[in-house]
């Protein structure tokens, strides 16, 4: 714990990928990652070792992400500053968006641990080992949960159980 630089090098990528899976914005993920480590330095005396350091850091990151969401709800982005993304054609863009929305709806219907594993794997590009570390489970648990989630999504049974 004495060398925060070593801690940063060891865990920054995991925290960044976790945040990227949540917000899907690389710049915001980088900013929140930096804030996570700043908060960790400020509150290192409260780390009791009851969980892995990476889990503790991701918990801080999650709270910062939620804090950001609450602030964004209070202060919405003006329309003229919202970034625009180029679309090849209106038809292609609409079909692609509908497909993404349908997939996200199915993912959202998954029970909580499965949903989070899919988000972290598919959108956060985390390895199964990193997912297990973040969620306090084993690498094998993350693999099995992701596989079962994919099967549910493929068969359309995501909303069957809660």
PDB file of C-alpha atoms in Angstrom:
ATOM      1  CA  UNK A   1       0.000   0.000   0.000  1.00  0.00           C
ATOM      2  CA  UNK A   2       2.989   2.311   0.457  1.00  0.00           C
ATOM      3  CA  UNK A   3       3.565   2.763  -3.247  1.00  0.00           C
ATOM      4  CA  UNK A   4       0.403   4.212  -4.834  1.00  0.00           C
ATOM      5  CA  UNK A   5       2.204   4.445  -8.166  1.00  0.00           C
ATOM      6  CA  UNK A   6       2.529   0.648  -8.231  1.00  0.00           C
ATOM      7  CA  UNK A   7      -1.113   0.304  -7.190  1.00  0.00           C
ATOM      8  CA  UNK A   8      -2.121   2.634 -10.016  1.00  0.00           C
ATOM      9  CA  UNK A   9      -0.090   0.707 -12.594  1.00  0.00           C
ATOM     10  CA  UNK A  10      -1.541  -2.589 -11.382  1.00  0.00           C
ATOM     11  CA  UNK A  11      -5.212  -1.571 -11.256  1.00  0.00           C
ATOM     12  CA  UNK A  12      -5.791   1.472 -13.485  1.00  0.00           C
ATOM     13  CA  UNK A  13      -6.676  -0.614 -16.543  1.00  0.00           C
ATOM     14  CA  UNK A  14      -9.223  -2.680 -14.597  1.00  0.00           C
ATOM     15  CA  UNK A  15     -10.892   0.428 -13.174  1.00  0.00           C
ATOM     16  CA  UNK A  16     -10.866   2.120 -16.589  1.00  0.00           C
ATOM     17  CA  UNK A  17     -12.474  -0.888 -18.299  1.00  0.00           C
ATOM     18  CA  UNK A  18     -15.060  -1.153 -15.536  1.00  0.00           C
ATOM     19  CA  UNK A  19     -16.004   2.505 -15.996  1.00  0.00           C
ATOM     20  CA  UNK A  20     -15.983   2.212 -19.780  1.00  0.00           C
ATOM     21  CA  UNK A  21     -18.468  -0.645 -19.490  1.00  0.00           C
ATOM     22  CA  UNK A  22     -20.719   1.622 -17.446  1.00  0.00           C
ATOM     23  CA  UNK A  23     -20.556   4.887 -19.394  1.00  0.00           C
ATOM     24  CA  UNK A  24     -19.345   3.895 -22.901  1.00  0.00           C
ATOM     25  CA  UNK A  25     -17.303   7.127 -23.084  1.00  0.00           C
ATOM     26  CA  UNK A  26     -13.494   6.763 -23.131  1.00  0.00           C
ATOM     27  CA  UNK A  27     -12.842  10.368 -22.057  1.00  0.00           C
ATOM     28  CA  UNK A  28     -15.260  10.211 -19.142  1.00  0.00           C
ATOM     29  CA  UNK A  29     -13.892   6.798 -18.157  1.00  0.00           C
ATOM     30  CA  UNK A  30     -10.373   8.217 -18.042  1.00  0.00           C
ATOM     31  CA  UNK A  31     -11.525  11.194 -15.978  1.00  0.00           C
ATOM     32  CA  UNK A  32     -13.423   9.002 -13.524  1.00  0.00           C
ATOM     33  CA  UNK A  33     -10.464   6.610 -13.289  1.00  0.00           C
ATOM     34  CA  UNK A  34      -8.225   9.482 -12.240  1.00  0.00           C
ATOM     35  CA  UNK A  35     -10.823  10.652  -9.719  1.00  0.00           C
ATOM     36  CA  UNK A  36     -11.127   7.088  -8.398  1.00  0.00           C
ATOM     37  CA  UNK A  37      -7.433   6.942  -7.552  1.00  0.00           C
ATOM     38  CA  UNK A  38      -7.533  10.433  -6.060  1.00  0.00           C
ATOM     39  CA  UNK A  39     -10.393   9.354  -3.792  1.00  0.00           C
ATOM     40  CA  UNK A  40      -8.553   6.127  -2.968  1.00  0.00           C
ATOM     41  CA  UNK A  41      -5.495   8.081  -1.829  1.00  0.00           C
ATOM     42  CA  UNK A  42      -7.691  10.336   0.305  1.00  0.00           C
ATOM     43  CA  UNK A  43      -9.482   7.414   1.955  1.00  0.00           C
ATOM     44  CA  UNK A  44      -6.788   4.728   2.030  1.00  0.00           C
ATOM     45  CA  UNK A  45      -7.058   4.589   5.818  1.00  0.00           C
ATOM     46  CA  UNK A  46     -10.590   3.193   5.408  1.00  0.00           C
ATOM     47  CA  UNK A  47      -9.438   0.223   3.308  1.00  0.00           C
ATOM     48  CA  UNK A  48      -9.669  -2.676   5.742  1.00  0.00           C
ATOM     49  CA  UNK A  49      -8.501  -5.472   3.445  1.00  0.00           C
ATOM     50  CA  UNK A  50     -11.802  -7.364   3.651  1.00  0.00           C
ATOM     51  CA  UNK A  51     -11.885  -7.476  -0.169  1.00  0.00           C
ATOM     52  CA  UNK A  52      -9.363  -7.283  -2.968  1.00  0.00           C
ATOM     53  CA  UNK A  53      -7.905  -3.876  -3.684  1.00  0.00           C
ATOM     54  CA  UNK A  54      -9.272  -3.968  -7.247  1.00  0.00           C
ATOM     55  CA  UNK A  55     -12.783  -4.588  -5.906  1.00  0.00           C
ATOM     56  CA  UNK A  56     -12.462  -1.680  -3.489  1.00  0.00           C
ATOM     57  CA  UNK A  57     -11.256   0.599  -6.297  1.00  0.00           C
ATOM     58  CA  UNK A  58     -14.139  -0.467  -8.551  1.00  0.00           C
ATOM     59  CA  UNK A  59     -16.575   0.252  -5.719  1.00  0.00           C
ATOM     60  CA  UNK A  60     -15.179   3.775  -5.504  1.00  0.00           C
ATOM     61  CA  UNK A  61     -15.439   4.052  -9.295  1.00  0.00           C
ATOM     62  CA  UNK A  62     -19.050   2.857  -9.218  1.00  0.00           C
ATOM     63  CA  UNK A  63     -19.975   5.470  -6.628  1.00  0.00           C
ATOM     64  CA  UNK A  64     -18.270   8.189  -8.697  1.00  0.00           C
ATOM     65  CA  UNK A  65     -20.173   7.000 -11.781  1.00  0.00           C
ATOM     66  CA  UNK A  66     -23.485   7.174  -9.912  1.00  0.00           C
ATOM     67  CA  UNK A  67     -22.531  10.606  -8.615  1.00  0.00           C
ATOM     68  CA  UNK A  68     -21.829  11.706 -12.193  1.00  0.00           C
ATOM     69  CA  UNK A  69     -25.218  10.387 -13.334  1.00  0.00           C
ATOM     70  CA  UNK A  70     -27.037  12.278 -10.579  1.00  0.00           C
ATOM     71  CA  UNK A  71     -25.198  15.477 -11.502  1.00  0.00           C
ATOM     72  CA  UNK A  72     -25.967  14.978 -15.193  1.00  0.00           C
ATOM     73  CA  UNK A  73     -29.674  14.584 -14.396  1.00  0.00           C
ATOM     74  CA  UNK A  74     -29.608  17.918 -12.589  1.00  0.00           C
ATOM     75  CA  UNK A  75     -27.563  19.654 -15.330  1.00  0.00           C
ATOM     76  CA  UNK A  76     -28.547  18.233 -18.750  1.00  0.00           C
ATOM     77  CA  UNK A  77     -26.195  18.887 -21.680  1.00  0.00           C
ATOM     78  CA  UNK A  78     -27.488  21.673 -23.966  1.00  0.00           C
ATOM     79  CA  UNK A  79     -28.445  20.448 -27.431  1.00  0.00           C
ATOM     80  CA  UNK A  80     -25.933  22.655 -29.256  1.00  0.00           C
ATOM     81  CA  UNK A  81     -23.003  21.075 -27.373  1.00  0.00           C
ATOM     82  CA  UNK A  82     -24.133  17.468 -27.826  1.00  0.00           C
ATOM     83  CA  UNK A  83     -21.686  15.611 -30.098  1.00  0.00           C
ATOM     84  CA  UNK A  84     -22.987  14.480 -33.464  1.00  0.00           C
ATOM     85  CA  UNK A  85     -22.014  11.162 -34.985  1.00  0.00           C
ATOM     86  CA  UNK A  86     -21.894  10.747 -38.760  1.00  0.00           C
ATOM     87  CA  UNK A  87     -24.207   8.066 -40.165  1.00  0.00           C
ATOM     88  CA  UNK A  88     -23.646   6.532 -43.640  1.00  0.00           C
ATOM     89  CA  UNK A  89     -27.353   6.641 -44.505  1.00  0.00           C
ATOM     90  CA  UNK A  90     -30.574   7.203 -42.628  1.00  0.00           C
ATOM     91  CA  UNK A  91     -31.846   3.693 -43.365  1.00  0.00           C
ATOM     92  CA  UNK A  92     -28.636   1.964 -42.280  1.00  0.00           C
ATOM     93  CA  UNK A  93     -28.442   4.085 -39.165  1.00  0.00           C
ATOM     94  CA  UNK A  94     -32.035   3.306 -38.211  1.00  0.00           C
ATOM     95  CA  UNK A  95     -31.607  -0.442 -38.738  1.00  0.00           C
ATOM     96  CA  UNK A  96     -28.352  -0.495 -36.793  1.00  0.00           C
ATOM     97  CA  UNK A  97     -29.867   1.508 -33.935  1.00  0.00           C
ATOM     98  CA  UNK A  98     -32.952  -0.726 -33.789  1.00  0.00           C
ATOM     99  CA  UNK A  99     -30.736  -3.818 -33.620  1.00  0.00           C
ATOM    100  CA  UNK A 100     -28.619  -2.327 -30.832  1.00  0.00           C
ATOM    101  CA  UNK A 101     -31.694  -1.228 -28.906  1.00  0.00           C
ATOM    102  CA  UNK A 102     -33.277  -4.663 -29.209  1.00  0.00           C
ATOM    103  CA  UNK A 103     -30.083  -6.292 -27.921  1.00  0.00           C
ATOM    104  CA  UNK A 104     -29.782  -3.800 -25.052  1.00  0.00           C
ATOM    105  CA  UNK A 105     -33.430  -4.435 -24.106  1.00  0.00           C
ATOM    106  CA  UNK A 106     -32.728  -8.166 -23.944  1.00  0.00           C
ATOM    107  CA  UNK A 107     -29.575  -7.623 -21.900  1.00  0.00           C
ATOM    108  CA  UNK A 108     -31.475  -5.342 -19.528  1.00  0.00           C
ATOM    109  CA  UNK A 109     -33.988  -8.143 -18.879  1.00  0.00           C
ATOM    110  CA  UNK A 110     -31.260 -10.476 -17.609  1.00  0.00           C
ATOM    111  CA  UNK A 111     -31.052 -11.004 -13.833  1.00  0.00           C
ATOM    112  CA  UNK A 112     -28.547  -8.686 -12.124  1.00  0.00           C
ATOM    113  CA  UNK A 113     -25.323 -10.694 -11.950  1.00  0.00           C
ATOM    114  CA  UNK A 114     -25.761 -11.933 -15.528  1.00  0.00           C
ATOM    115  CA  UNK A 115     -26.539  -8.437 -16.827  1.00  0.00           C
ATOM    116  CA  UNK A 116     -23.448  -6.954 -15.195  1.00  0.00           C
ATOM    117  CA  UNK A 117     -21.203  -9.748 -16.499  1.00  0.00           C
ATOM    118  CA  UNK A 118     -22.476  -9.187 -20.058  1.00  0.00           C
ATOM    119  CA  UNK A 119     -21.935  -5.422 -19.791  1.00  0.00           C
ATOM    120  CA  UNK A 120     -18.415  -5.834 -18.438  1.00  0.00           C
ATOM    121  CA  UNK A 121     -17.460  -8.446 -21.028  1.00  0.00           C
ATOM    122  CA  UNK A 122     -19.172  -7.046 -24.123  1.00  0.00           C
ATOM    123  CA  UNK A 123     -18.888  -3.319 -23.567  1.00  0.00           C
ATOM    124  CA  UNK A 124     -16.046  -3.054 -21.081  1.00  0.00           C
ATOM    125  CA  UNK A 125     -13.843  -5.604 -22.838  1.00  0.00           C
ATOM    126  CA  UNK A 126     -12.786  -7.071 -19.493  1.00  0.00           C
ATOM    127  CA  UNK A 127     -11.306 -10.545 -19.255  1.00  0.00           C
ATOM    128  CA  UNK A 128     -13.132 -13.188 -17.242  1.00  0.00           C
ATOM    129  CA  UNK A 129     -10.455 -12.930 -14.561  1.00  0.00           C
ATOM    130  CA  UNK A 130     -10.991  -9.148 -14.327  1.00  0.00           C
ATOM    131  CA  UNK A 131     -14.769  -9.607 -14.192  1.00  0.00           C
ATOM    132  CA  UNK A 132     -14.363 -12.120 -11.385  1.00  0.00           C
ATOM    133  CA  UNK A 133     -12.099  -9.708  -9.497  1.00  0.00           C
ATOM    134  CA  UNK A 134     -14.497  -6.784  -9.928  1.00  0.00           C
ATOM    135  CA  UNK A 135     -17.510  -8.789  -8.786  1.00  0.00           C
ATOM    136  CA  UNK A 136     -15.701 -10.689  -6.040  1.00  0.00           C
ATOM    137  CA  UNK A 137     -16.170 -14.077  -7.747  1.00  0.00           C
ATOM    138  CA  UNK A 138     -13.939 -16.566  -9.528  1.00  0.00           C
ATOM    139  CA  UNK A 139     -12.828 -16.452 -13.142  1.00  0.00           C
ATOM    140  CA  UNK A 140     -14.737 -19.689 -13.779  1.00  0.00           C
ATOM    141  CA  UNK A 141     -17.926 -18.185 -12.305  1.00  0.00           C
ATOM    142  CA  UNK A 142     -17.603 -15.245 -14.711  1.00  0.00           C
ATOM    143  CA  UNK A 143     -17.132 -17.615 -17.691  1.00  0.00           C
ATOM    144  CA  UNK A 144     -20.126 -19.768 -16.794  1.00  0.00           C
ATOM    145  CA  UNK A 145     -22.339 -16.753 -16.063  1.00  0.00           C
ATOM    146  CA  UNK A 146     -21.412 -15.123 -19.372  1.00  0.00           C
ATOM    147  CA  UNK A 147     -22.035 -18.348 -21.300  1.00  0.00           C
ATOM    148  CA  UNK A 148     -25.450 -18.843 -19.677  1.00  0.00           C
ATOM    149  CA  UNK A 149     -26.311 -15.207 -20.343  1.00  0.00           C
ATOM    150  CA  UNK A 150     -25.398 -15.580 -24.017  1.00  0.00           C
ATOM    151  CA  UNK A 151     -27.597 -18.665 -24.267  1.00  0.00           C
ATOM    152  CA  UNK A 152     -30.517 -16.791 -22.725  1.00  0.00           C
ATOM    153  CA  UNK A 153     -30.019 -13.898 -25.115  1.00  0.00           C
ATOM    154  CA  UNK A 154     -29.791 -16.227 -28.100  1.00  0.00           C
ATOM    155  CA  UNK A 155     -32.986 -18.078 -27.210  1.00  0.00           C
ATOM    156  CA  UNK A 156     -34.799 -14.926 -26.166  1.00  0.00           C
ATOM    157  CA  UNK A 157     -35.371 -16.175 -22.621  1.00  0.00           C
ATOM    158  CA  UNK A 158     -33.722 -13.238 -20.854  1.00  0.00           C
ATOM    159  CA  UNK A 159     -36.893 -12.163 -19.095  1.00  0.00           C
ATOM    160  CA  UNK A 160     -37.946 -15.635 -17.905  1.00  0.00           C
ATOM    161  CA  UNK A 161     -36.526 -15.353 -14.377  1.00  0.00           C
ATOM    162  CA  UNK A 162     -35.666 -12.535 -12.042  1.00  0.00           C
TER     163      UNK A 162
END
